[in-house]
mmCIF file of C-alpha atoms in Angstrom:
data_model
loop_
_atom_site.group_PDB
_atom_site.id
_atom_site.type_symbol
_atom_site.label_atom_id
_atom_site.label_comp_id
_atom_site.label_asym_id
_atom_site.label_seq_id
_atom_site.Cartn_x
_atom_site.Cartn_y
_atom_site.Cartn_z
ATOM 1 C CA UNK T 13 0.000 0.000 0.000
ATOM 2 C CA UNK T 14 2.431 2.968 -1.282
ATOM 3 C CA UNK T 15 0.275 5.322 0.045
ATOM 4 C CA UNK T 16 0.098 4.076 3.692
ATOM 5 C CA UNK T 17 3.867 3.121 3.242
ATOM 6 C CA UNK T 18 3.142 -0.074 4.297
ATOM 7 C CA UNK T 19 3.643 -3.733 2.846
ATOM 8 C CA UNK T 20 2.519 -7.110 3.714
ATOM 9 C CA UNK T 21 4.311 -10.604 3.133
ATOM 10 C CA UNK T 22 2.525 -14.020 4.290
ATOM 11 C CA UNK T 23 5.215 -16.352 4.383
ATOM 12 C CA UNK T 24 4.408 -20.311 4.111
ATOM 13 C CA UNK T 25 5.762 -22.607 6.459
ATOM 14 C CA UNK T 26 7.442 -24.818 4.876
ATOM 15 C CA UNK T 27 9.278 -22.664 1.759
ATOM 16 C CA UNK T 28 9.721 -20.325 4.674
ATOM 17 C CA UNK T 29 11.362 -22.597 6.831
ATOM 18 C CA UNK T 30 13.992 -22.782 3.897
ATOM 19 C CA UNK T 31 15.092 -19.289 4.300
ATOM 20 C CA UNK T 32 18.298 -17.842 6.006
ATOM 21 C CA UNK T 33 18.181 -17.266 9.792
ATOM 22 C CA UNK T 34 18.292 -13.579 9.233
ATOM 23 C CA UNK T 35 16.334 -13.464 5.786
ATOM 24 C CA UNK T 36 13.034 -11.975 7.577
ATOM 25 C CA UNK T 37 14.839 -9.610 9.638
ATOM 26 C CA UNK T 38 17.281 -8.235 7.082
ATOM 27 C CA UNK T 39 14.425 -7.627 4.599
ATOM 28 C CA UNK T 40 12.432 -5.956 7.064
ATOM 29 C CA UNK T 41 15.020 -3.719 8.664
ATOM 30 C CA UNK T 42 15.929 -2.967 4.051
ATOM 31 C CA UNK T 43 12.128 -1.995 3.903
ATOM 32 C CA UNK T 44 12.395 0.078 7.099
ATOM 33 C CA UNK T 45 15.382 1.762 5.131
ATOM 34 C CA UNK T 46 13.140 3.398 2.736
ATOM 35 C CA UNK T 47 10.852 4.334 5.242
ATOM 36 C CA UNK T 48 8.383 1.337 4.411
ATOM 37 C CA UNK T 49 6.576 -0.917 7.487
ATOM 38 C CA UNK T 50 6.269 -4.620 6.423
ATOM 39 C CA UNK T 51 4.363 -6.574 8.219
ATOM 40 C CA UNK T 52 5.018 -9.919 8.009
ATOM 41 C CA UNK T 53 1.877 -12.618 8.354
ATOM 42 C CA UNK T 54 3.399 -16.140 8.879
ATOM 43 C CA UNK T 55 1.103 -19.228 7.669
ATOM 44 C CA UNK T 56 1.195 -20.715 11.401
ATOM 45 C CA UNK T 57 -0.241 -17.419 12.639
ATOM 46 C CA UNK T 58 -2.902 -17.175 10.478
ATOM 47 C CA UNK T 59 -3.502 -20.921 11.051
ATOM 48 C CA UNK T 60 -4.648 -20.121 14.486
ATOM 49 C CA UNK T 61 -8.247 -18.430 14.341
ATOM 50 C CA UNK T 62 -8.022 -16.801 17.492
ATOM 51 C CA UNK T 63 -4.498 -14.729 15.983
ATOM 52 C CA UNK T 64 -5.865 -14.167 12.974
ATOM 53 C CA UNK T 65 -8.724 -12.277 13.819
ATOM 54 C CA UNK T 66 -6.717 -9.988 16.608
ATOM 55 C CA UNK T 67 -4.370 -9.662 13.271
ATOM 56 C CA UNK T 68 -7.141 -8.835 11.362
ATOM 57 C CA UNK T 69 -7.918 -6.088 13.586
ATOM 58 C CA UNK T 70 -4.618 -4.885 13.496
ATOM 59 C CA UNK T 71 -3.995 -4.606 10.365
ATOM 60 C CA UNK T 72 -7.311 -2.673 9.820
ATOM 61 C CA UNK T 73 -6.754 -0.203 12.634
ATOM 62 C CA UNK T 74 -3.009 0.687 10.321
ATOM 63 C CA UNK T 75 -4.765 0.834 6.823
ATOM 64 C CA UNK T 76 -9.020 2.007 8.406
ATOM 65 C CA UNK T 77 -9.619 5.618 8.688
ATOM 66 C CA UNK T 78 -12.864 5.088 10.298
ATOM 67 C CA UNK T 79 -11.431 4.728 14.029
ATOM 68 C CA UNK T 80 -13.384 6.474 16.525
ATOM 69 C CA UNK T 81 -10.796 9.332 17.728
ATOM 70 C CA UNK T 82 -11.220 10.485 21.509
ATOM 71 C CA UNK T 83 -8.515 12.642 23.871
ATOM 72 C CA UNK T 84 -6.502 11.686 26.790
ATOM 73 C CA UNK T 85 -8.368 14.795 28.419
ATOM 74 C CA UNK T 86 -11.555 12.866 28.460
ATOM 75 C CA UNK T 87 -10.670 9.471 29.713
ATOM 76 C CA UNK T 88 -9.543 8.671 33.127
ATOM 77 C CA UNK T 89 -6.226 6.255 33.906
ATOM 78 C CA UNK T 90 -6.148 4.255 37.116
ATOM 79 C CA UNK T 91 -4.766 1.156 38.311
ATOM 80 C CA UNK T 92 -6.927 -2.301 37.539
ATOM 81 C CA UNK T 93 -6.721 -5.900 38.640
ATOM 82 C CA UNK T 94 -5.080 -8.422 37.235
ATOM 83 C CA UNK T 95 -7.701 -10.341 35.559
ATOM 84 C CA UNK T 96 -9.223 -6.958 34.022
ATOM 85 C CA UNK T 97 -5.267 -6.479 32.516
ATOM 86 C CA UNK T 98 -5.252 -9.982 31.281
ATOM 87 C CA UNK T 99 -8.524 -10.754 29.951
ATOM 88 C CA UNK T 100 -8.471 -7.479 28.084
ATOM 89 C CA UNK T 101 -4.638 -8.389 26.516
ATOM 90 C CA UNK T 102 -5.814 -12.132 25.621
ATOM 91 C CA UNK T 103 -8.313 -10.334 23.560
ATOM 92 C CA UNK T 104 -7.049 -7.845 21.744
ATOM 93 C CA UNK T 105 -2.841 -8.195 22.384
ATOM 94 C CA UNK T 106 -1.291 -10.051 19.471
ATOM 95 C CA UNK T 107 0.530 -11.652 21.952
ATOM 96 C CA UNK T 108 -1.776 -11.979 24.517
ATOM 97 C CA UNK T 109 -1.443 -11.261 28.453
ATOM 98 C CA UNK T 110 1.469 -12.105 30.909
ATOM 99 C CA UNK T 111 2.244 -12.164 34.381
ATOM 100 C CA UNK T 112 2.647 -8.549 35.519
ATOM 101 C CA UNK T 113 2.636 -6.793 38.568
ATOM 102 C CA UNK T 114 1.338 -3.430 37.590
ATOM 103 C CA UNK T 115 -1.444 -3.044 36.014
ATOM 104 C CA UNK T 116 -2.761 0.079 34.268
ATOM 105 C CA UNK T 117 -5.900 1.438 32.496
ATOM 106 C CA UNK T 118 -7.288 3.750 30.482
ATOM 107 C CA UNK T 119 -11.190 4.352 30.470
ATOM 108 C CA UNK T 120 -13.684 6.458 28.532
ATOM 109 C CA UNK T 121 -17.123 6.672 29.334
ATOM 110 C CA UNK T 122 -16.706 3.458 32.140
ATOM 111 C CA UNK T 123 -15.260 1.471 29.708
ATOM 112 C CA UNK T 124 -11.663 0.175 29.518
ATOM 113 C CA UNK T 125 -9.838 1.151 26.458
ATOM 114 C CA UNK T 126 -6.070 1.100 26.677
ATOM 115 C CA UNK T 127 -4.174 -1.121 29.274
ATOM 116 C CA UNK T 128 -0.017 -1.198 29.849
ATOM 117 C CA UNK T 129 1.712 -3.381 32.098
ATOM 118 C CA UNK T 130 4.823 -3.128 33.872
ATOM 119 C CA UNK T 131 6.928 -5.815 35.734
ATOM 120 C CA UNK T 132 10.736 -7.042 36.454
ATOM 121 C CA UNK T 133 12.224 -6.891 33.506
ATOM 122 C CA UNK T 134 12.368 -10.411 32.277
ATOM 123 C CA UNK T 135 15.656 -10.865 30.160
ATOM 124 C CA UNK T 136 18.016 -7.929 31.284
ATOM 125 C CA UNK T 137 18.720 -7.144 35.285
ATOM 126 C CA UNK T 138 20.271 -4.076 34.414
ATOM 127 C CA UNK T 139 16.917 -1.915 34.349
ATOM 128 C CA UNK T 140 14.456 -1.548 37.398
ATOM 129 C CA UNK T 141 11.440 -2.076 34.990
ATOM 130 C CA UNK T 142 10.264 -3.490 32.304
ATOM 131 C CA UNK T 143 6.976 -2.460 30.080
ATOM 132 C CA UNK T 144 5.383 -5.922 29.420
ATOM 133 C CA UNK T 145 2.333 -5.007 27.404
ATOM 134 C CA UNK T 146 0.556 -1.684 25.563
ATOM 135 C CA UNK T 147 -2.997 -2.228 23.974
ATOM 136 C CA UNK T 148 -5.617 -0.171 22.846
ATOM 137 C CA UNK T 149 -8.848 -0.786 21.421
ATOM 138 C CA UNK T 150 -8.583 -1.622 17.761
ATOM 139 C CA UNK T 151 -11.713 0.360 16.413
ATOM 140 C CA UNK T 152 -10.243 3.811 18.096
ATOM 141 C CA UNK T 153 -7.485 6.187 18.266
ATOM 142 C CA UNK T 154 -6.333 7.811 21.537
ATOM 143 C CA UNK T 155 -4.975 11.174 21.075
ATOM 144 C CA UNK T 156 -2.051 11.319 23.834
ATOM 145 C CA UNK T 157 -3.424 8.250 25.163
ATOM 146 C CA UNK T 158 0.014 6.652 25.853
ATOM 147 C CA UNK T 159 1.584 10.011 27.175
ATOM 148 C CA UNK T 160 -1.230 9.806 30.339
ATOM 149 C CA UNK T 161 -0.802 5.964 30.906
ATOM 150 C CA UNK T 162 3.159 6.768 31.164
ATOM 151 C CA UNK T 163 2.938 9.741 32.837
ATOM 152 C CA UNK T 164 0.160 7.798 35.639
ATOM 153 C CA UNK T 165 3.302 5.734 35.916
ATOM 154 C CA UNK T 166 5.924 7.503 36.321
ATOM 155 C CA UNK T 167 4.383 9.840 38.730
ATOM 156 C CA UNK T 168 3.400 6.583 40.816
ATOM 157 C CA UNK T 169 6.404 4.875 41.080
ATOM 158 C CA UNK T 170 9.088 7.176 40.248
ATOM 159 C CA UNK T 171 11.298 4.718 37.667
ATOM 160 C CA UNK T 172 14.833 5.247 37.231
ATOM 161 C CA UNK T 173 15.233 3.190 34.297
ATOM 162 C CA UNK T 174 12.469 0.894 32.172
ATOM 163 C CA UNK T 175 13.740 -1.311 29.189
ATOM 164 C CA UNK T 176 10.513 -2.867 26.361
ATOM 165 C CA UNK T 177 10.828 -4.872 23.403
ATOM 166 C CA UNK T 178 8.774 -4.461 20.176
ATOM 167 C CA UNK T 179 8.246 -7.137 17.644
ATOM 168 C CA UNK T 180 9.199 -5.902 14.503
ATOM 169 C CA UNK T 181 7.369 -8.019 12.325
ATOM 170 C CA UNK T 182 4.113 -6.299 12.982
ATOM 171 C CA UNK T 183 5.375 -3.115 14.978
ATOM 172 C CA UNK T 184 7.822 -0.235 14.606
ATOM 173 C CA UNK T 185 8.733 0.761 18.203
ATOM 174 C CA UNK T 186 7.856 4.421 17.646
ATOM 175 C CA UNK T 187 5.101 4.822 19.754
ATOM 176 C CA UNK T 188 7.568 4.685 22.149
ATOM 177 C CA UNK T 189 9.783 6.964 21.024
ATOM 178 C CA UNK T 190 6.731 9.826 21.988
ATOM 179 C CA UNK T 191 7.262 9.195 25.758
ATOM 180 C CA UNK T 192 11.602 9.415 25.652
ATOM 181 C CA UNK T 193 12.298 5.913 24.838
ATOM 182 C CA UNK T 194 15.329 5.244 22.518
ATOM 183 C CA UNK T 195 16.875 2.372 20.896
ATOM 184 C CA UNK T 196 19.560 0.595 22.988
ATOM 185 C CA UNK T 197 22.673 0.924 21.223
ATOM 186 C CA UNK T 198 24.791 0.080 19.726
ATOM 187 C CA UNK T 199 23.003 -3.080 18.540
ATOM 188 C CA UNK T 200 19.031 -2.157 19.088
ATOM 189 C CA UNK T 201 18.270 -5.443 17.077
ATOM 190 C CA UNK T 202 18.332 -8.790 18.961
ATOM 191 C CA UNK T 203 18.843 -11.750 17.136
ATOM 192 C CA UNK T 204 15.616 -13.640 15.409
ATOM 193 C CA UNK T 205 13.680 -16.201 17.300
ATOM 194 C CA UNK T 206 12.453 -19.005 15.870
ATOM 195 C CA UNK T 207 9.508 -21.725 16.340
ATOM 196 C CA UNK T 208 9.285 -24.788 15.397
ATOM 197 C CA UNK T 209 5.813 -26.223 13.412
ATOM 198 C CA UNK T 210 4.604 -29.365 12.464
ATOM 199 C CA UNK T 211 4.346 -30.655 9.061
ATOM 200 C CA UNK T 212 0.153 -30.165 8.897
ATOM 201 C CA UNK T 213 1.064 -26.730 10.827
ATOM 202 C CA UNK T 214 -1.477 -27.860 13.511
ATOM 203 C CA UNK T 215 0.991 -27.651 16.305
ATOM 204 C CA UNK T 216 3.181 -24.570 16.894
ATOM 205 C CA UNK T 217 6.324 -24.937 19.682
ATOM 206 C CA UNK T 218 8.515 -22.160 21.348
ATOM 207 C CA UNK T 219 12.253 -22.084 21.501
ATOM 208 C CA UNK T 220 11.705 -22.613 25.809
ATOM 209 C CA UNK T 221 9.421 -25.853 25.085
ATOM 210 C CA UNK T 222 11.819 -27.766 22.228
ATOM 211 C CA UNK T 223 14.916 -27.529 24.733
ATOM 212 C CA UNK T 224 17.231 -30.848 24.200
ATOM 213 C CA UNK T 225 17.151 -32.013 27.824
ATOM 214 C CA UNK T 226 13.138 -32.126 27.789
ATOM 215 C CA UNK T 227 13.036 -33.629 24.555
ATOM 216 C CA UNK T 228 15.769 -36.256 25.763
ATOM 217 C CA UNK T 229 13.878 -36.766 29.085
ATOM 218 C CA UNK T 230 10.269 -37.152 27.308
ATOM 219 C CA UNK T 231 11.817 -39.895 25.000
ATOM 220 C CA UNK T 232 11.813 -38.016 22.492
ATOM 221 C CA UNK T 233 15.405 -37.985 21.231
ATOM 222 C CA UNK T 234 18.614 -39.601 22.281
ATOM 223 C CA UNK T 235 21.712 -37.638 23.886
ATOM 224 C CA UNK T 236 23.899 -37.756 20.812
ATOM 225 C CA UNK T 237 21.357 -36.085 18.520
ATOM 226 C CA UNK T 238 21.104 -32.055 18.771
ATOM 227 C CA UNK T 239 17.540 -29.925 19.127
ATOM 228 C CA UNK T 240 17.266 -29.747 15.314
ATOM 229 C CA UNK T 241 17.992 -33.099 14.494
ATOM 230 C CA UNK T 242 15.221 -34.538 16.549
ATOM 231 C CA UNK T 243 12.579 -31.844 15.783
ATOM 232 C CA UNK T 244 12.845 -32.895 12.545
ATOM 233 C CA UNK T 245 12.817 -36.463 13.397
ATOM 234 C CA UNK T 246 9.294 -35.510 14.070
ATOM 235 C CA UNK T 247 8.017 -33.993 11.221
ATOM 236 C CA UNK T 248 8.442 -30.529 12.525
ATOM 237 C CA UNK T 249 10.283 -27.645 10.608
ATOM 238 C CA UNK T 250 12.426 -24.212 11.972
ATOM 239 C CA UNK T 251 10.872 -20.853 11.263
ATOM 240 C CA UNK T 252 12.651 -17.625 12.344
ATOM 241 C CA UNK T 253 11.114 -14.570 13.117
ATOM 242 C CA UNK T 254 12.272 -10.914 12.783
ATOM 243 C CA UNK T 255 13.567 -10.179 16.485
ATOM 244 C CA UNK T 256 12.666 -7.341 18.358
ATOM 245 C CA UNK T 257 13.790 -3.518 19.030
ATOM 246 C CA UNK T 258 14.739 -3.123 22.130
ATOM 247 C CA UNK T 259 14.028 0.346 23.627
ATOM 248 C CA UNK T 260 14.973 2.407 27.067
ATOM 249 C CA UNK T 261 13.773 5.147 29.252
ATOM 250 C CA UNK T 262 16.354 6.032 31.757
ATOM 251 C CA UNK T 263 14.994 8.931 34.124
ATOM 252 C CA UNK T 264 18.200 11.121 34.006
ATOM 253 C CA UNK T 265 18.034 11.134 29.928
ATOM 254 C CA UNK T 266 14.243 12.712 30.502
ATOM 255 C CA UNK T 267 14.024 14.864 34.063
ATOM 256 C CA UNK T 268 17.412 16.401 34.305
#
């Protein structure tokens, strides 16, 4: 969509599972280059109804100019329990929810509309937080919505330093660029991830559940063969993802 400078790929499981560890990453980081967002659909998530139509959403909310728009000065942000957070982000976070201990909301007219999360930072000790989750409504558009959820936050629990991650196969990271984050240099790009999926793309395993010593100890594999070599033993093939952008907010960057 030239206009929107935006592209879509869907990428098939198995010629996908073909490509280069890096192939999805590199082309998306060349598209970012020219100032193009691809988004890239893979066959396993589309596979999975319950992803595809929170995908769906998504990608209407980018290319839809029919979202309701409402102001930050009209909604209120407080606090919320756990199981408001998480049944809200298992139904409209691509991702879904996960375990956080601070939970935060944005309502309009009684009705929640935005959460974000915040937690111990779950891969790198060298930050006090870490934002878990940001989601908003799919059918609106919250003008300064993120700048009051941040701000609730900040003014709350008086951060020194917060560290988030952003998928870059569907997102940019520059939402959070409007409340001081930056990338982490010098290498803002982790490596790609990668899942493993079965022939018939019914089944879909993460990197932390295809581990060699639980596939060993389940009988799946002997000690002499590697992760690879008995994940394909069983029919299943290696897609990689895109990584993610990793982003920081450090207090004395922002409040000096």
């Amino acid at each position: 969509l030239p206009d929107l400078r935006l592209a879509f790929e869907f990428n098939g499981n198995y010629w996908h599972s073909l490509k280069d560890k890096y192939y999805h990453q590199e082309k998306t980081l060349d598209c970012a280059k020219q100032g193009i967002q691809l988004i890239h659909v893979f066959e396993y998530e589309w596979d999975n109804e319950d992803y595809k139509d929170k995908l769906k959403s998504y990608i209407l909310s980018l290319i839809g100019n029919n979202k309701k728009i409402i102001y930050a000065r009209n909604t209120i942000v407080k606090e919320i329990a756990k199981i408001d957070a998480q049944q809200f982000l298992d139904k409209h976070h691509l991702q879904g929810s996960t375990a956080s201990n601070i939970n935060i909301g944005c309502y309009y007219n009684n009705t929640l509309i935005g959460v974000m999360t915040f937690g111990k930072p779950r891969f790198n000790s060298n930050y006090q937080y870490e934002i878990h989750r940001l989601c908003w409504l799919p059918t609106i558009s919250i003008v300064g919505g993120i700048e009051k959820l941040f701000s609730y936050f900040i003014r709350n629990y008086n951060p020194q330093s917060i560290i988030t991650y952003s998928d870059i196969s569907k997102f940019t990271g520059n939402t959070y660029l409007k409340i001081g984050f930056i990338p982490i240099k010098p290498n803002p790009i982790t490596k790609p991830n990668y899942v493993w999926v079965s022939h018939h793309g019914n089944d879909v395993k993460k990197r932390y559940q295809t581990q060699k010593a639980d596939l060993v100890r389940k009988g799946l594999g002997t000690e002499d063969q590697t992760e690879a070599e008995i994940m394909e033993s069983l029919d299943y093939v290696m897609i990689h993802d895109c990584g993610n952008i990793k982003l920081e907010w450090r207090r004395q960057n922002n409040y000096e």
